[in-house]
Coordinates of C-alpha atoms (C1' of nucleotides) in Angstrom, one line a residue:
Chain Z
M11 CA 80.9 101.0 108.2
K12 CA 82.6 104.1 109.4
A13 CA 82.3 107.2 107.4
E14 CA 85.2 107.7 105.1
T15 CA 87.6 110.6 105.6
D16 CA 87.5 113.3 102.9
C17 CA 90.8 114.3 101.6
A18 CA 90.2 118.0 102.5
A19 CA 89.7 116.9 106.0
C20 CA 92.6 114.4 106.0
P21 CA 93.9 114.2 109.5
L22 CA 97.5 114.4 108.2
R23 CA 97.2 117.7 106.3
K24 CA 97.5 119.8 109.4
F25 CA 101.1 118.8 110.1
A26 CA 103.8 121.2 109.0
L27 CA 105.8 118.2 107.8
F28 CA 103.7 117.9 104.7
E29 CA 103.7 120.1 101.6
A30 CA 100.6 122.0 100.8
L31 CA 98.5 120.8 97.9
D32 CA 96.7 122.9 95.3
E33 CA 93.0 122.3 94.5
N34 CA 93.5 120.4 91.3
D35 CA 96.0 118.0 92.8
E36 CA 93.8 117.5 95.8
E37 CA 90.8 116.7 93.5
A38 CA 92.9 114.3 91.5
T39 CA 94.1 112.5 94.6
R40 CA 90.6 112.2 95.8
R41 CA 89.7 110.4 92.6
F42 CA 92.8 108.2 92.8
K43 CA 91.7 107.1 96.2
D44 CA 89.8 103.8 96.2
G45 CA 88.6 103.6 99.8
E46 CA 90.0 103.0 103.2
R47 CA 91.0 100.1 105.3
R48 CA 91.5 99.4 108.9
V49 CA 93.6 96.5 110.1
D50 CA 94.7 94.8 113.3
P51 CA 98.1 94.7 114.8
G52 CA 100.3 92.0 113.3
T53 CA 98.7 92.1 109.9
I54 CA 101.0 91.5 107.0
L55 CA 99.9 94.1 104.5
M56 CA 102.4 93.1 101.8
H57 CA 104.6 90.2 101.4
E58 CA 108.0 89.9 99.8
G59 CA 107.7 88.3 96.4
M60 CA 104.0 88.9 96.1
V61 CA 102.3 91.4 93.9
S62 CA 100.1 93.8 95.8
E63 CA 97.0 95.0 94.0
D64 CA 96.8 98.1 96.2
F65 CA 99.0 100.7 97.8
Y66 CA 98.3 102.8 100.8
T67 CA 99.0 106.0 102.5
V68 CA 99.1 105.4 106.3
L69 CA 96.6 107.6 108.0
S70 CA 97.3 106.4 111.5
G71 CA 99.2 103.6 113.2
M72 CA 102.7 102.2 113.0
G73 CA 104.4 99.3 111.4
L74 CA 107.5 97.8 110.0
R75 CA 109.0 97.3 106.6
Y76 CA 111.4 94.4 106.4
K77 CA 113.2 91.8 104.3
T78 CA 114.0 88.3 105.4
T79 CA 117.1 86.2 104.5
P80 CA 117.0 82.6 103.3
D81 CA 118.4 81.6 106.7
G82 CA 115.4 83.1 108.5
K83 CA 116.9 86.3 109.8
R84 CA 115.0 89.6 109.4
Q85 CA 116.2 93.0 108.6
V86 CA 113.9 95.9 109.3
I87 CA 114.4 98.4 106.5
N88 CA 112.4 101.2 108.0
F89 CA 109.7 102.0 110.5
V90 CA 106.3 102.8 108.9
L91 CA 104.6 105.9 110.2
P92 CA 101.6 108.0 109.4
G93 CA 102.0 109.8 106.0
D94 CA 104.2 107.0 104.6
F95 CA 103.3 105.8 101.2
I96 CA 103.6 102.0 101.0
G97 CA 103.6 99.5 98.2
L98 CA 104.9 101.7 95.5
Q99 CA 107.3 99.0 94.5
S100 CA 104.7 96.6 93.3
G101 CA 103.3 99.3 91.1
L102 CA 106.6 99.8 89.4
M103 CA 108.5 96.6 89.5
S104 CA 106.6 93.4 89.1
E105 CA 106.6 92.4 92.8
M106 CA 107.3 93.6 96.3
K107 CA 110.9 93.3 97.4
H108 CA 110.0 93.6 101.1
S109 CA 107.2 92.9 103.5
V110 CA 105.1 95.4 105.4
E111 CA 103.6 94.4 108.8
T112 CA 101.5 96.5 111.1
T113 CA 102.6 96.8 114.7
T114 CA 99.5 98.7 116.0
R115 CA 96.1 99.0 114.6
M116 CA 96.4 100.9 111.4
H117 CA 94.1 103.1 109.3
L118 CA 95.0 103.2 105.6
C119 CA 94.0 105.2 102.6
R120 CA 93.8 102.8 99.7
F121 CA 94.7 103.2 96.0
K122 CA 94.5 100.7 93.2
R123 CA 97.7 99.5 91.6
S124 CA 96.2 99.7 88.1
S125 CA 95.4 103.4 88.5
L126 CA 98.9 104.5 89.4
L127 CA 100.1 105.0 85.8
P128 CA 97.0 107.0 84.8
F129 CA 97.2 109.0 88.0
M130 CA 100.8 109.9 87.3
R131 CA 100.1 110.5 83.6
N132 CA 97.2 112.9 84.3
N133 CA 98.8 114.7 87.2
P134 CA 102.4 115.6 86.6
G135 CA 102.6 117.5 89.8
R136 CA 101.6 114.4 91.7
A137 CA 103.9 112.2 89.7
F138 CA 106.7 114.5 90.7
D139 CA 105.6 114.1 94.3
V140 CA 105.6 110.3 94.1
T141 CA 109.2 110.4 92.8
W142 CA 110.1 112.8 95.6
L143 CA 108.7 110.4 98.2
S144 CA 110.6 107.6 96.7
A145 CA 113.8 109.6 96.9
V146 CA 113.0 110.5 100.6
E147 CA 112.6 106.8 101.3
E148 CA 115.9 106.0 99.6
N149 CA 117.6 108.5 101.7
L150 CA 116.2 107.2 104.9
V151 CA 117.4 103.7 104.0
A152 CA 120.8 105.1 103.1
E153 CA 121.1 106.8 106.4
A154 CA 120.4 103.6 108.2
L155 CA 123.0 101.9 106.1
V156 CA 125.6 104.5 107.3
S157 CA 124.6 104.0 110.9
I158 CA 124.8 100.2 110.7
G159 CA 127.9 100.1 108.6
Q160 CA 130.0 102.6 110.5
Q161 CA 128.8 103.0 114.1
P162 CA 129.1 101.0 117.2
A163 CA 126.0 99.7 118.9
A164 CA 125.4 102.5 121.3
T165 CA 125.6 105.1 118.6
R166 CA 123.3 103.2 116.3
L167 CA 120.6 102.7 119.0
A168 CA 120.8 106.4 120.1
W169 CA 120.5 107.4 116.4
A170 CA 117.5 105.2 115.8
L171 CA 115.7 106.4 118.9
H172 CA 116.4 110.0 118.0
R173 CA 115.2 109.6 114.5
L174 CA 112.0 107.9 115.7
Y175 CA 111.5 110.6 118.2
T176 CA 111.8 113.3 115.6
R177 CA 109.7 111.5 113.0
I178 CA 106.9 110.5 115.3
S179 CA 106.8 113.9 116.9
A180 CA 106.4 115.4 113.4
V181 CA 103.1 113.5 112.9
G182 CA 101.7 114.8 116.1
A183 CA 101.7 111.8 118.3
D184 CA 102.8 113.7 121.3
L185 CA 102.0 112.4 124.7
G186 CA 103.4 115.2 126.6
P187 CA 106.9 116.8 126.9
G188 CA 109.4 114.5 125.3
R189 CA 107.0 111.6 125.3
I190 CA 106.0 109.6 122.2
P191 CA 104.3 106.3 121.5
L192 CA 106.9 103.6 120.5
P193 CA 105.0 100.4 120.1
Y194 CA 107.9 98.3 118.9
T195 CA 109.7 95.5 120.8
Q196 CA 113.4 95.3 121.5
Q197 CA 113.6 92.5 119.0
D198 CA 112.2 94.9 116.4
M199 CA 114.9 97.4 117.2
A200 CA 117.5 94.7 117.2
D201 CA 116.4 93.6 113.7
A202 CA 116.5 97.2 112.5
L203 CA 120.0 97.8 113.9
G204 CA 121.6 94.5 112.9
L205 CA 122.2 93.7 116.6
S206 CA 121.4 90.7 118.7
L207 CA 118.5 91.1 121.1
V208 CA 120.7 90.7 124.1
H209 CA 123.2 93.3 123.0
T210 CA 120.3 95.7 122.2
N211 CA 119.0 95.2 125.6
R212 CA 122.4 95.8 127.2
I213 CA 122.8 99.1 125.3
L214 CA 119.3 100.2 125.9
R215 CA 119.8 99.7 129.6
L216 CA 122.9 101.9 129.4
L217 CA 121.1 104.7 127.8
Q218 CA 118.4 104.5 130.4
T219 CA 120.7 104.5 133.4
D220 CA 122.5 107.4 131.9
G221 CA 119.2 109.2 132.2
M222 CA 118.8 110.4 128.6
I223 CA 115.8 108.3 127.9
S224 CA 113.3 105.9 129.3
W225 CA 111.2 103.4 127.4
R226 CA 108.4 101.6 129.2
D227 CA 104.9 100.5 128.3
K228 CA 105.3 101.4 124.7
V229 CA 106.1 105.0 125.5
L230 CA 109.5 106.5 124.8
T231 CA 110.5 109.5 127.0
V232 CA 113.4 111.5 125.9
H233 CA 114.7 113.4 128.9
D234 CA 117.7 115.0 127.2
E235 CA 117.4 115.3 123.5
R236 CA 120.7 117.0 123.1
A237 CA 122.5 114.3 124.9
L238 CA 120.8 111.7 122.8
A239 CA 121.7 113.4 119.6
N240 CA 125.2 113.6 120.9
R241 CA 125.4 109.9 121.6
A242 CA 124.0 109.4 118.1
G243 CA 127.0 111.1 116.6
M244 CA 125.0 113.9 115.2
T245 CA 126.4 117.4 114.8
A246 CA 124.3 120.4 115.5
D247 CA 123.3 121.0 111.9
M248 CA 121.9 117.5 111.6
Q249 CA 119.3 118.2 114.3
E250 CA 117.3 120.6 112.2
T251 CA 113.7 119.9 111.7
I252 CA 112.9 117.2 109.1
P253 CA 112.5 118.6 105.6
R254 CA 109.0 118.9 104.3
R255 CA 107.7 116.3 102.0
P256 CA 104.6 115.7 99.9
L257 CA 101.7 113.6 101.0
I258 CA 99.8 111.4 98.5
Chain N
M7 CA 135.7 118.4 71.2
K8 CA 134.5 114.9 70.5
A9 CA 131.3 114.4 68.6
E10 CA 128.4 113.9 70.9
T11 CA 126.5 110.6 71.0
D12 CA 123.0 110.6 69.6
C13 CA 120.4 109.0 71.8
A14 CA 119.3 106.7 69.1
A15 CA 122.9 105.4 68.9
C16 CA 123.3 105.4 72.7
P17 CA 125.9 102.7 73.5
L18 CA 123.7 101.5 76.4
R19 CA 120.5 100.8 74.4
K20 CA 121.8 97.6 73.1
F21 CA 121.9 95.9 76.5
A22 CA 119.0 93.7 77.3
L23 CA 119.0 95.1 80.8
F24 CA 117.3 98.2 79.7
E25 CA 113.7 98.7 78.7
A26 CA 112.9 99.7 75.1
L27 CA 111.8 103.3 74.5
D28 CA 109.2 104.5 72.1
E29 CA 109.9 107.3 69.6
N30 CA 108.1 110.1 71.4
D31 CA 109.9 109.3 74.7
E32 CA 113.2 109.1 72.9
E33 CA 112.7 112.4 71.2
A34 CA 111.8 114.0 74.5
T35 CA 114.8 112.6 76.2
R36 CA 117.0 113.9 73.4
R37 CA 115.6 117.4 74.1
F38 CA 116.1 117.0 77.8
K39 CA 119.7 116.2 77.3
D40 CA 122.0 119.2 77.7
G41 CA 125.3 117.8 76.5
E42 CA 127.9 115.4 77.6
R43 CA 130.8 115.4 80.0
R44 CA 134.0 113.4 80.4
V45 CA 135.8 113.4 83.7
D46 CA 139.0 111.9 85.1
P47 CA 139.2 109.2 87.8
G48 CA 138.8 110.6 91.3
T49 CA 136.5 113.5 90.3
I50 CA 133.9 114.4 92.8
L51 CA 130.8 114.8 90.7
M52 CA 128.5 115.7 93.5
H53 CA 129.1 116.6 97.0
E54 CA 127.0 115.9 100.1
G55 CA 125.1 119.0 101.2
M56 CA 125.7 120.9 97.9
V57 CA 123.1 121.6 95.3
S58 CA 124.0 120.1 91.9
E59 CA 122.8 122.0 88.9
D60 CA 123.0 118.9 86.7
F61 CA 122.2 115.3 86.8
Y62 CA 123.7 112.6 84.6
T63 CA 123.2 109.2 83.2
V64 CA 126.5 107.3 83.2
L65 CA 127.4 106.3 79.6
S66 CA 130.6 104.5 80.6
G67 CA 133.0 104.3 83.6
M68 CA 132.5 103.4 87.2
G69 CA 132.3 105.3 90.5
L70 CA 131.1 105.3 94.0
R71 CA 128.1 106.9 95.8
Y72 CA 128.8 107.5 99.5
K73 CA 128.1 109.4 102.6
T74 CA 130.5 110.5 105.3
T75 CA 130.0 110.7 109.0
P76 CA 131.0 113.6 111.3
D77 CA 133.8 111.5 112.6
G78 CA 135.3 111.1 109.2
K79 CA 134.2 107.6 108.3
R80 CA 132.8 106.8 104.9
Q81 CA 130.0 104.5 103.9
V82 CA 129.7 103.5 100.3
I83 CA 126.0 103.4 99.5
N84 CA 126.3 101.9 96.1
F85 CA 128.6 101.3 93.2
V86 CA 127.9 103.6 90.2
L87 CA 127.8 101.8 86.9
P88 CA 126.9 102.6 83.3
G89 CA 123.2 103.3 82.9
D90 CA 122.8 104.7 86.4
F91 CA 121.0 108.0 86.8
I92 CA 122.8 110.2 89.4
G93 CA 121.9 113.4 91.1
L94 CA 118.2 113.0 91.1
Q95 CA 118.0 113.9 94.8
S96 CA 119.1 117.5 94.2
G97 CA 116.4 117.9 91.7
L98 CA 113.8 116.8 94.2
M99 CA 115.0 117.7 97.7
S100 CA 117.0 120.9 98.1
E101 CA 120.4 119.3 98.2
M102 CA 122.4 116.1 97.7
K103 CA 122.4 113.8 100.7
H104 CA 125.4 111.9 99.4
S105 CA 128.5 112.4 97.3
V106 CA 129.4 110.8 94.0
E107 CA 133.0 110.2 93.0
T108 CA 134.4 108.6 89.8
T109 CA 136.8 105.7 90.1
T110 CA 137.7 105.4 86.5
R111 CA 137.4 107.9 83.7
M112 CA 133.7 108.5 83.1
H113 CA 131.6 109.6 80.2
L114 CA 128.3 111.2 81.2
C115 CA 125.1 112.4 79.5
R116 CA 124.2 115.6 81.1
F117 CA 120.7 117.1 82.0
K118 CA 119.8 120.4 83.6
R119 CA 118.3 120.4 87.1
S120 CA 115.9 123.1 86.1
S121 CA 114.4 121.1 83.3
L122 CA 113.6 118.0 85.3
L123 CA 110.1 119.2 86.3
P124 CA 109.1 120.3 82.8
F125 CA 110.5 117.0 81.5
M126 CA 108.5 115.0 83.8
R127 CA 105.4 117.2 83.3
N128 CA 105.5 116.8 79.5
N129 CA 106.5 113.2 79.4
P130 CA 104.4 111.1 81.9
G131 CA 106.0 107.9 80.6
R132 CA 109.4 109.2 81.4
A133 CA 108.2 110.5 84.7
F134 CA 107.1 107.0 85.5
D135 CA 110.5 105.7 84.5
V136 CA 112.3 108.2 86.7
T137 CA 110.2 107.0 89.7
W138 CA 110.9 103.4 88.7
L139 CA 114.7 104.0 88.7
S140 CA 114.4 105.6 92.1
A141 CA 112.6 102.6 93.4
V142 CA 115.2 100.3 91.9
E143 CA 117.9 102.3 93.7
E144 CA 116.0 102.1 96.9
N145 CA 115.9 98.4 96.6
L146 CA 119.6 98.0 95.9
V147 CA 120.3 100.0 99.1
A148 CA 117.9 98.0 101.1
E149 CA 119.5 94.8 99.9
A150 CA 122.9 96.2 101.1
L151 CA 121.3 96.9 104.4
V152 CA 120.2 93.3 104.8
S153 CA 123.6 92.0 103.9
I154 CA 125.4 94.4 106.3
G155 CA 122.9 94.0 109.1
Q156 CA 122.5 90.3 109.1
Q157 CA 125.5 88.6 107.5
P158 CA 129.0 87.8 108.7
A159 CA 131.9 89.3 106.7
A160 CA 132.5 86.4 104.4
T161 CA 128.9 86.3 103.3
R162 CA 128.8 90.0 102.8
L163 CA 131.9 90.1 100.7
A164 CA 130.8 87.2 98.5
W165 CA 127.4 88.8 98.1
A166 CA 128.9 92.1 97.1
L167 CA 131.2 90.5 94.6
H168 CA 128.5 88.4 93.1
R169 CA 126.2 91.4 92.7
L170 CA 129.0 93.4 91.1
Y171 CA 129.7 90.6 88.8
T172 CA 126.1 90.3 87.7
R173 CA 125.6 94.1 87.4
I174 CA 128.8 94.7 85.5
S175 CA 128.3 91.8 83.2
A176 CA 124.8 93.2 82.3
V177 CA 126.3 96.3 80.9
G178 CA 128.6 94.4 78.7
A179 CA 131.9 94.9 80.2
D180 CA 133.0 91.4 79.7
L181 CA 136.7 90.6 79.5
G182 CA 136.3 86.9 78.8
P183 CA 134.7 84.0 80.6
G184 CA 133.9 85.0 84.2
R185 CA 136.1 88.1 83.9
I186 CA 135.0 91.7 84.6
P187 CA 136.7 94.9 85.3
L188 CA 136.6 95.8 89.0
P189 CA 138.5 99.1 89.4
Y190 CA 137.8 99.5 93.1
T191 CA 140.2 99.2 95.9
Q192 CA 139.9 96.9 98.9
Q193 CA 139.3 100.0 101.0
D194 CA 136.3 100.8 98.8
M195 CA 134.9 97.4 99.4
A196 CA 135.5 97.7 103.1
D197 CA 133.6 101.0 103.2
A198 CA 130.8 99.5 101.3
L199 CA 130.5 96.5 103.6
G200 CA 131.1 98.2 106.9
L201 CA 134.2 96.2 107.5
S202 CA 137.7 97.2 108.3
L203 CA 140.3 97.1 105.5
V204 CA 142.3 94.4 107.3
H205 CA 139.3 92.2 107.8
T206 CA 138.2 92.7 104.2
N207 CA 141.6 91.6 103.1
R208 CA 141.5 88.5 105.3
I209 CA 138.2 87.4 103.9
L210 CA 139.2 88.2 100.4
R211 CA 142.2 86.0 100.7
L212 CA 140.0 83.3 102.0
L213 CA 137.7 83.4 99.0
Q214 CA 140.7 83.4 96.7
T215 CA 142.4 80.4 98.3
D216 CA 139.1 78.6 98.1
G217 CA 139.4 79.0 94.4
M218 CA 136.1 80.6 93.7
I219 CA 137.4 84.0 92.6
S220 CA 140.6 85.9 91.9
W221 CA 140.9 89.6 91.8
R222 CA 144.1 91.1 90.5
D223 CA 145.0 94.2 88.5
K224 CA 141.5 95.6 88.7
V225 CA 140.1 92.5 87.1
L226 CA 137.7 90.1 89.0
T227 CA 137.6 86.6 87.8
V228 CA 134.8 84.4 89.0
H229 CA 135.9 80.8 88.7
D230 CA 132.8 79.3 90.3
E231 CA 129.8 81.4 90.2
R232 CA 127.6 78.8 91.9
A233 CA 130.0 78.5 94.8
L234 CA 130.2 82.3 95.1
A235 CA 126.4 82.6 95.2
N236 CA 126.3 79.9 97.8
R237 CA 128.8 81.7 100.0
A238 CA 126.7 84.8 99.5
G239 CA 123.8 83.1 101.1
M240 CA 121.7 83.2 97.9
T241 CA 119.1 80.6 97.1
A242 CA 118.7 79.5 93.5
D243 CA 115.8 81.8 92.8
M244 CA 117.8 84.8 93.7
Q245 CA 120.3 84.1 91.0
E246 CA 117.9 85.0 88.2
T247 CA 119.0 87.7 85.8
I248 CA 118.6 91.2 87.0
P249 CA 115.1 92.6 86.2
R250 CA 115.0 95.0 83.3
R251 CA 114.9 98.7 84.1
P252 CA 114.4 101.9 82.2
L253 CA 117.2 104.1 81.0
I254 CA 116.9 107.9 81.0
Chain X
dC27 C1' 92.9 82.4 139.6
dC28 C1' 96.0 79.7 137.2
dC29 C1' 98.3 78.8 132.7
dG30 C1' 100.9 79.5 128.7
dG31 C1' 102.4 82.8 125.9
dT32 C1' 105.6 86.9 124.8
dC33 C1' 108.7 90.3 126.2
dT34 C1' 112.5 91.9 129.1
dT35 C1' 116.6 91.3 131.8
dT36 C1' 120.8 89.2 133.3
dA37 C1' 124.8 86.1 133.4
dA38 C1' 128.7 83.4 131.5
dC39 C1' 131.1 82.3 127.7
dA40 C1' 132.4 82.0 122.5
dT41 C1' 133.4 84.2 118.3
dT42 C1' 134.0 87.8 115.1
dT43 C1' 135.9 91.8 114.1
dG44 C1' 138.8 95.9 114.8
dA45 C1' 143.3 98.2 116.0
dT46 C1' 147.9 98.5 115.4
dG47 C1' 152.2 97.6 113.4
dT48 C1' 155.2 96.1 109.7
dA49 C1' 156.6 94.8 105.3
dG50 C1' 156.7 94.5 100.4
dA51 C1' 155.0 95.3 95.6
dG52 C1' 153.8 98.4 92.1
dG53 C1' 153.2 103.0 89.7
dG54 C1' 154.0 107.6 88.7
dA55 C1' 156.5 111.9 89.1
dT56 C1' 161.0 114.1 89.1
Chain P
dA8 C1' 167.1 105.4 88.8
dT9 C1' 165.0 107.2 93.0
dC10 C1' 161.5 108.7 95.9
dC11 C1' 157.0 108.8 97.4
dC12 C1' 152.7 107.2 97.6
dT13 C1' 149.0 103.8 97.5
dC14 C1' 147.6 99.3 97.8
dT15 C1' 148.0 94.6 99.4
dA16 C1' 149.5 91.2 102.8
dC17 C1' 150.0 89.3 107.3
dA18 C1' 150.6 88.8 112.5
dT19 C1' 149.2 89.8 117.2
dC20 C1' 146.3 91.5 120.7
dA21 C1' 142.2 93.9 122.3
dA22 C1' 137.4 95.1 122.0
dA23 C1' 132.8 94.6 120.4
dT24 C1' 129.2 91.7 119.6
dG25 C1' 126.9 87.2 119.4
dT26 C1' 125.2 82.8 121.6
dT27 C1' 123.0 80.2 124.9
dA28 C1' 120.6 79.7 129.0
dA29 C1' 117.6 81.0 132.5
dA30 C1' 114.5 83.6 135.3
dG31 C1' 111.1 87.3 136.2
dA32 C1' 107.4 90.5 134.4
dC33 C1' 103.3 91.1 132.2
dC34 C1' 99.0 89.8 129.9
dG35 C1' 95.0 87.5 128.1
dG36 C1' 92.4 83.2 128.0
dG37 C1' 90.3 79.4 130.0

DNA sequence: CCCGGTCTTTAACATTTGATGTAGAGGGAT
DNA sequence: ATCCCTCTACATCAAATGTTAAAGACCGGG
């Protein structure tokens, strides 16, 4: 049994990405917390169609959120990173509409499904934050929709890599200048972008020979962020830092 | 000046789609309400990047929620139907991340941005419902992502039409057996599905000559719902009625 | 140290989808 | 009625992407 992390010492709090929390809210969140959980890579945390008795905030590690089609294809909805709140759906609707799978080892902060309503009821500020997070998620998915719906493969891939670079950097997983951990496979990327594995590999190679990135041994190195953002079809004003968001 | 609609007599309440509301919550919602608004077709209710001072619940009429790319393309995120709550984003994040435009005349129930936080603070049940709605929206967008990312054009189009058929039927806009109003253009559908106008038209013709639907004069007739659902790649269990949701 | 996995890379070929151009139908403003 | 505009319809060709197949790289287990 490892010692549990106290909320005040939460390893995520230090990142500028997350909104500050006042004492009352912090105390309430501490009481909402039901424990912690550590899981291996490849663990299915939640399964489409099932009811999950818990939700989690990711303390460390990465994963995937995806849906599957009746004909067996998989669409990755979003990449799960530290600070993400997962499983909210099953607390609101009756069941999960997507699955969540870990890609690396993952350390989670656990909350009970049954205590969500009282938590929100007794802590309006935190209820507001939960809604906020939900809206942030919606926006991330909508952005992916735009990318997939309107952009050619090279633009999509550049966009996805740029966004991962920005998001992962913001939770402090720097490995040096322009280097971040990226534990996903090309198949994962393909499923996120709605491309075939082969085509994804083609385009990836292109971006690498162009010298703007390299991606080896689960480490992504961005050599020229400006060029990457450019390929991603982003204008200057879209490259601002990610807006701050609450942490549950 | 038309008389305003009282919440108790809200034309939407009668539909089974929406959750019942207790007296306290209804009263609170009535106080939250700031008035009504009627707008013409083609009105841009909210604009990407702008802060909206109001949000709305759609009482009647249809519209589109979309994002645009720097190169001028448009991705329709979702179709806006009666009962939808729009503009939540600008109450949470600083600004709207998408635009909302009316397609038909629209009748709206208006709320003030500044009163969202107090409203949620004083009415935990309603705060829960707002979050719920946000999660429902997220799921709709995620489903679109799956369709666009993984399915060929015919499947996507069949899926979109089937979903519109189900959603629009649920808010009572029946015009007879299998007939619903569908005021959108083929370009709107193309922008929602990530297809070119020409290709959308091709596929649409196909579905029509196959006899499963017809779509003329802004009216969609579904002749064979089973066949349409089939083409949409849906299994039997996905054709259940839409889950109930709250109404603000 | 070999074996059987998974992941990446490449090639050749098939298919879907997009781009462009043209035409006609319908609706609203003048 | 006429003009202008949007929307639908259809053909042709070009480009983007998918499919299938195969081989090499890497890794952990026996």
